[in-house]
Amino acid sequence: MSSSVPQKVRGMQDIFGEYQRYFNFLKKVARHEFRKNGFTRISTPIVEMQELIVRSAGIGSDVVSKEMYSFQDRKGRELVLKPESTAGVMRAYLENFLDEPQPVYLYYIEPHFRYDRPQKGRYRQFHQVGAEIIGEIDPVLDAKMIHIGCSVLDNIGLKGRYKLKLNSLGVAKEREKYVQELQSFFEARAHLLDETDIARLRANPLRILDSKNEDVKELLKVAPKITDFLKKESKDFYSKVKAYLDILGVEYEEDHTLVRGLDYYSHTVWEWVDGSGRTQDAFGGGGRYDDLSKNIGHKESVPAVGFALGAERLIETLVDTGVKLRNKDAIHLYFIQLGEDATKMILPLSIEARNRGVNSMLSLGTPSLKVQMKKANRLWARYVAIVGIMEAKKGICQLKDMLNGTQEELRLSDLLDRVVANIDAKELDFYSPTKDFVIEEPKTDSEPSENS
Amino acid sequence: MSSSVPQKVRGMQDIFGEYQRYFNFLKKVARHEFRKNGFTRISTPIVEMQELIVRSAGIGSDVVSKEMYSFQDRKGRELVLKPESTAGVMRAYLENFLDEPQPVYLYYIEPHFRYDRPQKGRYRQFHQVGAEIIGEIDPVLDAKMIHIGCSVLDNIGLKGRYKLKLNSLGVAKEREKYVQELQSFFEARAHLLDETDIARLRANPLRILDSKNEDVKELLKVAPKITDFLKKESKDFYSKVKAYLDILGVEYEEDHTLVRGLDYYSHTVWEWVDGSGRTQDAFGGGGRYDDLSKNIGHKESVPAVGFALGAERLIETLVDTGVKLRNKDAIHLYFIQLGEDATKMILPLSIEARNRGVNSMLSLGTPSLKVQMKKANRLWARYVAIVGIMEAKKGICQLKDMLNGTQEELRLSDLLDRVVANIDAKELDFYSPTKDFVIEEPKTDSEPSENS
């Protein structure tokens, strides 16, 4: 089929149908988990000042040097489509939350962008659910964050299907020392490295820990380990995180090569990886980022810990794992009507259906009966009521029970009684937003009070 | 306070706290309304090809000429941050839904962007909830869409507080004729127009209908009206829409000057405006856009009708109107613990609380008791359990009833019984995502069946 409609932007996707249902499910589970733990939602703008992102991710990072969607607005401001939300949340915190009781618990569900080579499961617009606790430092916060992330994974159906990798990066001074030693170690063995790894070693030595080269992986077993460079305070902090994880029943694997991609982490870092080894990428991860506030230009260090989970990776894993969502939005009653008279009889019935908790849907437009039945099937409709021209004259309908395939003729005035009687009362939908709010009428001063 | 942290992008806002709660409420009501009417959600990318938006909004439109966030990616593709979602949804429909049973019911909740002068309530990133029915033409679809939009407004608390304005733009040929007559009418009276309106008249005559000039408003009363140019077919279509609205109990005001900003509408157009006249901008609006598919380059006209509601405008109106949201995420039990021993005793209790339906939260970090109590208050905590160093040694806590201000000492092992006994059973939270899914284990071929 030839068509010159501009296509969707390369590497981005429309989310609909079954994929959207998984996405909604993930969002619902995450929202519930975060709320029940006292987090409130924040949505920072899709667009941030480029300077914020550069300072936060670090000038040498892949994000900044290769993967950023950056552009100028009409006034020449340097902007980016945010590659992640932590920098924006910290910015928003500094602008709005310093005078609130600390620490502040925030969560987000946001689209992020990277100008990356599109591959299966890696999109240029991708989505993350994440949370941050900002304003206090305590190892129990790190443990609690990890526990919450595990709960989200457990509750979407991945219990027992992921592994938690854990490490500590200590503080900046300890890391500096370690980086020097790591660099020396590999410089002395430079003849064993390929060009990519030599480049990594010179630009950002920590990235050698992500090498896929088998020789390097062997060397890493005997190379200096970050945990050997931690002083007492950092060691204590890390021990406490692990002790709290034990109390919370969270299992973890220590991985001394885990450093995460971004510059801003200190102390605890972690990643959730697929337990089956089916996918290479992590489901998500997090860490403590006490230095981020200073990196982006704030005068003080603000302790913080957070994590993010990748929606696309999780959805693919749910599908691969065989997690099937129950269809809760099934239509109880699907109307098929032919002609205007039938339509006019059906419209008020569809409103009455709503009031009686019955989810109904009208087949509007002019498709054939066959197409309409196909649609009713796709929507898992329990009943189909057919009102043709003859039926409309007589005020009756043909009611088809889609579960057992039977069909009967009955009066339109009896239709809803029949349907309601045959649907499990628990399935009827009486949600009304009016219970969620009250309207406080503005008081007029002139109104006399009861006692006057 | 001096700080050199890059600020948020001008004209954009962080959404959190009370504002976010209203936003969540609006999203929830809209999702429910759409789903119950058989709509499923679509999320099109934030970024679209510039060509798609230019073809859809029209080259002379304000959106395209002044208000678009446009930029090039690293490969030189001309992209835009989407100013609205209808063009993207139509593109996605053409790419994915042509072979589905028609019509297709889709809804969205999306951020949109316009490079506009920031004003109160008008942001450069703003949000809309909207819906589209694509693939069939029938006046009852237009009426149904209007009815659904009214239901969303009614259900968020604005029942009786908005007016629906309605018009028909007929089809392209009828509009052409009308535009010629309108232009002639005003050209003959050009001496009564100011420069802005003369410019409008020459560039896009229909825009004169939006003039704020009082003289022009007077002239419009005697100027040619679009409805006088509709032929029988268009008149019939419009009459049927109105007849269906009557059956659905939807009140409307006809407004012959209503044309909406975009080029792609035909037949029915409508807007919801504030009934109090408090705000100038519409809450939202919609219309039929049977020509959009051809405008963007598809070989055929695809009938479609849709609407969008502006989240920011609605939230401000809810606040102004006195609509107060009930706080449903109240914390039942807030733990305040001092010292590591207390923390270690509390962590398992917080997990047990969760299993018993109690929303609990831990005061982690090191703030003072006073700050913690303030936080418990803000979170509407029903109970606060304080475990100090002495209490931890004895395995007890001080339980404060925040409703009546009483305090008592009790054993930690009795704490949850006490709390559960005093909370309305309906308030306990037993939501478990596990009821939302089943895991279908992949079958292994080697597994013997029961009969083998």
CSV table of C-alpha atoms in Angstrom, one decimal, chain A residues 106-385:
chain,number,residue,atom,x,y,z
A,106,LEU,CA,8.9,11.4,45.5
A,107,TYR,CA,8.1,9.0,42.7
A,108,TYR,CA,7.7,9.5,39.0
A,109,ILE,CA,6.5,7.7,35.8
A,110,GLU,CA,8.1,9.5,32.9
A,111,PRO,CA,9.2,9.2,29.3
A,112,HIS,CA,12.9,9.5,28.8
A,113,PHE,CA,14.9,10.0,25.6
A,114,ARG,CA,18.2,8.8,24.2
A,115,TYR,CA,19.6,9.1,20.7
A,116,ASP,CA,20.8,5.6,20.7
A,117,ARG,CA,21.0,3.0,17.9
A,118,PRO,CA,17.4,1.5,17.9
A,119,GLN,CA,17.4,-2.2,18.8
A,120,LYS,CA,14.8,-4.7,20.0
A,121,GLY,CA,13.5,-3.4,23.3
A,122,ARG,CA,15.6,-0.3,23.2
A,123,TYR,CA,13.7,2.8,22.0
A,124,ARG,CA,14.6,6.4,21.6
A,125,GLN,CA,11.7,7.3,23.7
A,126,PHE,CA,11.5,4.9,26.7
A,127,HIS,CA,9.8,4.9,30.0
A,128,GLN,CA,10.9,4.6,33.6
A,129,VAL,CA,9.1,4.3,36.9
A,130,GLY,CA,11.3,5.5,39.7
A,131,ALA,CA,11.5,7.0,43.2
A,132,GLU,CA,13.8,9.2,45.2
A,133,ILE,CA,14.2,9.9,49.0
A,134,ILE,CA,15.9,13.3,49.3
A,135,GLY,CA,17.2,15.2,52.3
A,136,GLU,CA,18.4,12.7,54.9
A,137,ILE,CA,21.2,10.1,55.0
A,138,ASP,CA,20.6,6.8,56.8
A,139,PRO,CA,21.5,3.3,55.5
A,140,VAL,CA,18.0,2.1,56.3
A,141,LEU,CA,16.8,4.5,53.5
A,142,ASP,CA,18.9,2.6,51.0
A,143,ALA,CA,17.6,-0.7,52.2
A,144,LYS,CA,14.1,0.5,52.2
A,145,MET,CA,14.4,1.8,48.6
A,146,ILE,CA,15.8,-1.6,47.4
A,147,HIS,CA,13.0,-3.4,49.2
A,148,ILE,CA,10.4,-1.2,47.5
A,149,GLY,CA,11.9,-1.8,44.1
A,150,CYS,CA,11.9,-5.6,44.8
A,151,SER,CA,8.2,-5.3,45.9
A,152,VAL,CA,7.3,-3.7,42.5
A,153,LEU,CA,9.1,-6.5,40.7
A,154,ASP,CA,7.5,-9.2,42.9
A,155,ASN,CA,4.0,-7.7,42.5
A,156,ILE,CA,4.1,-7.5,38.7
A,157,GLY,CA,4.8,-11.3,38.6
A,158,LEU,CA,8.6,-11.5,38.6
A,159,LYS,CA,9.0,-12.9,42.1
A,160,GLY,CA,12.0,-15.2,42.0
A,161,ARG,CA,12.8,-14.2,38.4
A,162,TYR,CA,15.4,-11.5,39.1
A,163,LYS,CA,18.7,-11.1,40.9
A,164,LEU,CA,19.7,-8.1,42.9
A,165,LYS,CA,23.4,-7.0,42.5
A,166,LEU,CA,24.8,-4.8,45.2
A,167,ASN,CA,28.0,-2.8,45.6
A,168,SER,CA,29.3,0.2,47.5
A,169,LEU,CA,31.3,3.0,45.8
A,170,GLY,CA,32.2,4.7,49.0
A,171,VAL,CA,32.8,8.5,48.9
A,172,ALA,CA,34.6,10.6,46.3
A,173,LYS,CA,38.0,10.4,47.9
A,174,GLU,CA,37.9,6.7,48.3
A,175,ARG,CA,36.9,6.3,44.7
A,176,GLU,CA,39.7,8.6,43.4
A,177,LYS,CA,42.3,6.4,45.1
A,178,TYR,CA,40.7,3.3,43.7
A,179,VAL,CA,40.5,4.7,40.2
A,180,GLN,CA,44.2,5.5,40.3
A,181,GLU,CA,45.1,1.9,41.4
A,182,LEU,CA,42.7,0.4,38.8
A,183,GLN,CA,44.3,2.5,36.1
A,184,SER,CA,47.8,1.5,37.1
A,185,PHE,CA,46.8,-2.1,37.2
A,186,PHE,CA,45.5,-2.1,33.7
A,187,GLU,CA,48.2,0.3,32.3
A,188,ALA,CA,50.7,-2.4,33.4
A,189,ARG,CA,48.7,-4.9,31.4
A,190,ALA,CA,47.8,-2.6,28.5
A,191,HIS,CA,49.1,-5.2,26.0
A,192,LEU,CA,46.2,-7.5,26.9
A,193,LEU,CA,43.6,-4.8,26.2
A,194,ASP,CA,41.9,-4.0,22.9
A,195,GLU,CA,41.5,-0.5,21.5
A,196,THR,CA,38.0,0.1,23.0
A,197,ASP,CA,39.2,-0.8,26.5
A,198,ILE,CA,42.3,1.3,26.2
A,199,ALA,CA,40.2,4.2,25.2
A,200,ARG,CA,37.9,3.5,28.2
A,201,LEU,CA,40.8,3.2,30.5
A,202,ARG,CA,42.2,6.7,29.5
A,203,ALA,CA,38.8,8.5,29.4
A,204,ASN,CA,36.9,7.0,32.3
A,205,PRO,CA,38.8,4.1,34.0
A,206,LEU,CA,35.7,2.8,35.8
A,207,ARG,CA,34.1,1.9,32.5
A,208,ILE,CA,36.6,-0.9,32.1
A,209,LEU,CA,34.5,-2.7,34.6
A,210,ASP,CA,31.8,-3.0,31.9
A,211,SER,CA,34.2,-4.6,29.4
A,212,LYS,CA,32.8,-7.5,27.5
A,213,ASN,CA,36.3,-8.8,26.7
A,214,GLU,CA,36.9,-12.2,28.2
A,215,ASP,CA,40.6,-11.4,29.0
A,216,VAL,CA,39.6,-8.3,30.9
A,217,LYS,CA,36.9,-10.2,32.8
A,218,GLU,CA,39.6,-12.6,33.9
A,219,LEU,CA,41.9,-9.7,34.9
A,220,LEU,CA,39.1,-8.1,36.9
A,221,LYS,CA,39.0,-11.1,39.2
A,222,VAL,CA,42.5,-10.1,40.5
A,223,ALA,CA,42.3,-6.3,39.9
A,224,PRO,CA,41.9,-3.9,42.8
A,225,LYS,CA,38.3,-3.9,44.2
A,226,ILE,CA,36.5,-0.7,45.2
A,227,THR,CA,35.5,-2.3,48.5
A,228,ASP,CA,39.1,-2.7,49.5
A,229,PHE,CA,39.5,1.1,49.4
A,230,LEU,CA,36.5,1.9,51.7
A,231,LYS,CA,37.5,3.4,55.1
A,232,LYS,CA,35.7,2.6,58.3
A,233,GLU,CA,32.8,5.0,57.9
A,234,SER,CA,31.9,3.8,54.4
A,235,LYS,CA,32.4,0.2,55.4
A,236,ASP,CA,30.0,0.6,58.3
A,237,PHE,CA,27.4,2.3,56.1
A,238,TYR,CA,27.6,-0.6,53.7
A,239,SER,CA,27.4,-3.2,56.4
A,240,LYS,CA,24.3,-1.6,57.8
A,241,VAL,CA,22.6,-1.5,54.4
A,242,LYS,CA,23.2,-5.2,54.2
A,243,ALA,CA,22.0,-5.9,57.7
A,244,TYR,CA,18.7,-4.0,57.0
A,245,LEU,CA,18.3,-5.9,53.8
A,246,ASP,CA,18.6,-9.1,55.8
A,247,ILE,CA,15.9,-8.0,58.2
A,248,LEU,CA,13.7,-7.1,55.3
A,249,GLY,CA,14.3,-10.5,53.7
A,250,VAL,CA,15.9,-9.1,50.6
A,251,GLU,CA,18.4,-11.4,48.9
A,252,TYR,CA,21.3,-9.9,47.1
A,253,GLU,CA,24.6,-10.8,45.4
A,254,GLU,CA,27.6,-8.5,45.9
A,255,ASP,CA,29.2,-7.5,42.7
A,256,HIS,CA,32.4,-5.5,43.0
A,257,THR,CA,32.4,-4.5,39.4
A,258,LEU,CA,29.0,-2.8,39.6
A,259,VAL,CA,29.5,1.0,39.2
A,260,ARG,CA,26.5,2.1,37.1
A,261,GLY,CA,26.9,4.4,34.2
A,262,LEU,CA,26.5,7.9,35.8
A,263,ASP,CA,29.0,10.0,37.7
A,264,TYR,CA,26.8,11.0,40.6
A,265,TYR,CA,26.6,7.8,42.7
A,266,SER,CA,28.3,7.2,46.0
A,267,HIS,CA,28.0,4.5,48.7
A,268,THR,CA,25.3,2.0,47.8
A,269,VAL,CA,24.6,1.1,44.2
A,270,TRP,CA,22.5,-1.8,42.9
A,271,GLU,CA,20.9,-3.3,39.8
A,272,TRP,CA,18.1,-5.8,39.2
A,273,VAL,CA,19.0,-8.2,36.5
A,274,ASP,CA,17.0,-11.0,34.8
A,275,GLY,CA,17.5,-14.2,36.8
A,276,SER,CA,17.1,-16.3,33.7
A,277,GLY,CA,19.9,-14.5,31.9
A,278,ARG,CA,17.4,-14.1,29.0
A,279,THR,CA,18.2,-10.4,28.6
A,280,GLN,CA,21.5,-8.6,29.0
A,281,ASP,CA,20.2,-5.2,30.1
A,282,ALA,CA,19.3,-4.7,33.7
A,283,PHE,CA,15.6,-4.3,34.7
A,284,GLY,CA,16.7,-1.2,36.5
A,285,GLY,CA,18.9,0.0,39.3
A,286,GLY,CA,19.7,2.7,41.7
A,287,GLY,CA,22.0,4.2,44.2
A,288,ARG,CA,22.8,6.9,46.6
A,289,TYR,CA,23.7,10.2,45.1
A,290,ASP,CA,24.7,12.6,47.8
A,291,ASP,CA,26.9,14.6,45.5
A,292,LEU,CA,24.4,15.3,42.7
A,293,SER,CA,23.2,18.5,44.3
A,294,LYS,CA,26.7,20.0,44.3
A,295,ASN,CA,27.5,18.7,40.9
A,296,ILE,CA,24.5,20.6,39.4
A,297,GLY,CA,25.6,23.8,41.2
A,298,HIS,CA,23.9,23.8,44.6
A,299,LYS,CA,26.0,25.1,47.5
A,300,GLU,CA,25.5,22.1,49.7
A,301,SER,CA,25.5,18.4,49.4
A,302,VAL,CA,22.0,17.0,49.8
A,303,PRO,CA,21.8,13.3,50.7
A,304,ALA,CA,19.6,11.3,48.4
A,305,VAL,CA,18.9,7.8,47.3
A,306,GLY,CA,16.7,6.5,44.4
A,307,PHE,CA,16.1,3.9,41.7
A,308,ALA,CA,14.4,3.6,38.4
A,309,LEU,CA,12.9,0.6,36.5
A,310,GLY,CA,12.7,0.3,32.8
A,311,ALA,CA,9.2,-0.2,31.6
A,312,GLU,CA,10.0,-1.6,28.1
A,313,ARG,CA,12.4,-4.2,29.5
A,314,LEU,CA,10.0,-5.3,32.2
A,315,ILE,CA,7.0,-5.5,29.8
A,316,GLU,CA,9.0,-7.7,27.4
A,317,THR,CA,10.1,-9.9,30.3
A,318,LEU,CA,6.5,-10.2,31.5
A,319,VAL,CA,5.4,-11.3,28.0
A,320,ASP,CA,8.3,-13.8,27.8
A,321,THR,CA,7.7,-15.1,31.3
A,322,GLY,CA,4.0,-15.9,30.5
A,323,VAL,CA,2.5,-13.3,32.8
A,324,LYS,CA,-1.0,-12.9,31.3
A,325,LEU,CA,-3.2,-10.0,32.4
A,326,ARG,CA,-6.8,-10.6,33.3
A,327,ASN,CA,-9.1,-8.6,31.2
A,328,LYS,CA,-11.0,-6.5,33.7
A,329,ASP,CA,-12.5,-4.0,31.3
A,330,ALA,CA,-14.7,-6.6,29.6
A,331,ILE,CA,-17.9,-5.2,28.1
A,332,HIS,CA,-21.0,-6.8,29.6
A,333,LEU,CA,-23.4,-5.7,26.9
A,334,TYR,CA,-22.7,-4.8,23.3
A,335,PHE,CA,-25.5,-3.3,21.3
A,336,ILE,CA,-25.7,-3.8,17.6
A,337,GLN,CA,-28.4,-1.6,16.1
A,338,LEU,CA,-29.4,-1.1,12.5
A,339,GLY,CA,-31.0,2.2,11.5
A,340,GLU,CA,-31.8,5.4,13.2
A,341,ASP,CA,-34.9,4.2,15.0
A,342,ALA,CA,-32.9,1.5,16.7
A,343,THR,CA,-30.2,3.9,17.6
A,344,LYS,CA,-32.6,6.3,19.2
A,345,MET,CA,-34.1,3.4,21.3
A,346,ILE,CA,-30.7,2.2,22.3
A,347,LEU,CA,-29.1,5.5,23.5
A,348,PRO,CA,-31.2,6.0,26.6
A,349,LEU,CA,-30.8,2.3,27.4
A,350,SER,CA,-27.0,2.7,27.3
A,351,ILE,CA,-27.3,5.4,29.9
A,352,GLU,CA,-29.5,3.3,32.1
A,353,ALA,CA,-27.1,0.4,31.8
A,354,ARG,CA,-24.3,2.6,33.1
A,355,ASN,CA,-26.4,3.6,36.1
A,356,ARG,CA,-27.0,-0.1,36.9
A,357,GLY,CA,-23.3,-0.9,36.8
A,358,VAL,CA,-23.4,-2.6,33.4
A,359,ASN,CA,-20.5,-1.8,31.0
A,360,SER,CA,-22.1,-1.4,27.7
A,361,MET,CA,-21.0,-0.3,24.3
A,362,LEU,CA,-22.8,0.8,21.2
A,363,SER,CA,-21.8,-0.4,17.7
A,364,LEU,CA,-22.1,2.9,16.0
A,365,GLY,CA,-21.3,3.6,12.4
A,366,THR,CA,-22.4,1.3,9.6
A,367,PRO,CA,-20.3,-1.9,9.6
A,368,SER,CA,-21.9,-5.2,8.8
A,369,LEU,CA,-23.3,-7.5,11.4
A,370,LYS,CA,-20.4,-9.9,10.9
A,371,VAL,CA,-17.8,-7.2,11.6
A,372,GLN,CA,-19.8,-6.1,14.7
A,373,MET,CA,-19.9,-9.6,16.1
A,374,LYS,CA,-16.2,-9.9,15.5
A,375,LYS,CA,-15.7,-6.7,17.5
A,376,ALA,CA,-18.0,-7.9,20.3
A,377,ASN,CA,-15.8,-11.1,20.5
A,378,ARG,CA,-12.6,-9.1,20.7
A,379,LEU,CA,-14.0,-7.0,23.5
A,380,TRP,CA,-15.0,-10.1,25.4
A,381,ALA,CA,-18.5,-8.9,25.4
A,382,ARG,CA,-20.7,-11.2,27.6
A,383,TYR,CA,-24.0,-10.4,25.8
A,384,VAL,CA,-24.8,-8.9,22.5
A,385,ALA,CA,-28.2,-7.2,22.0
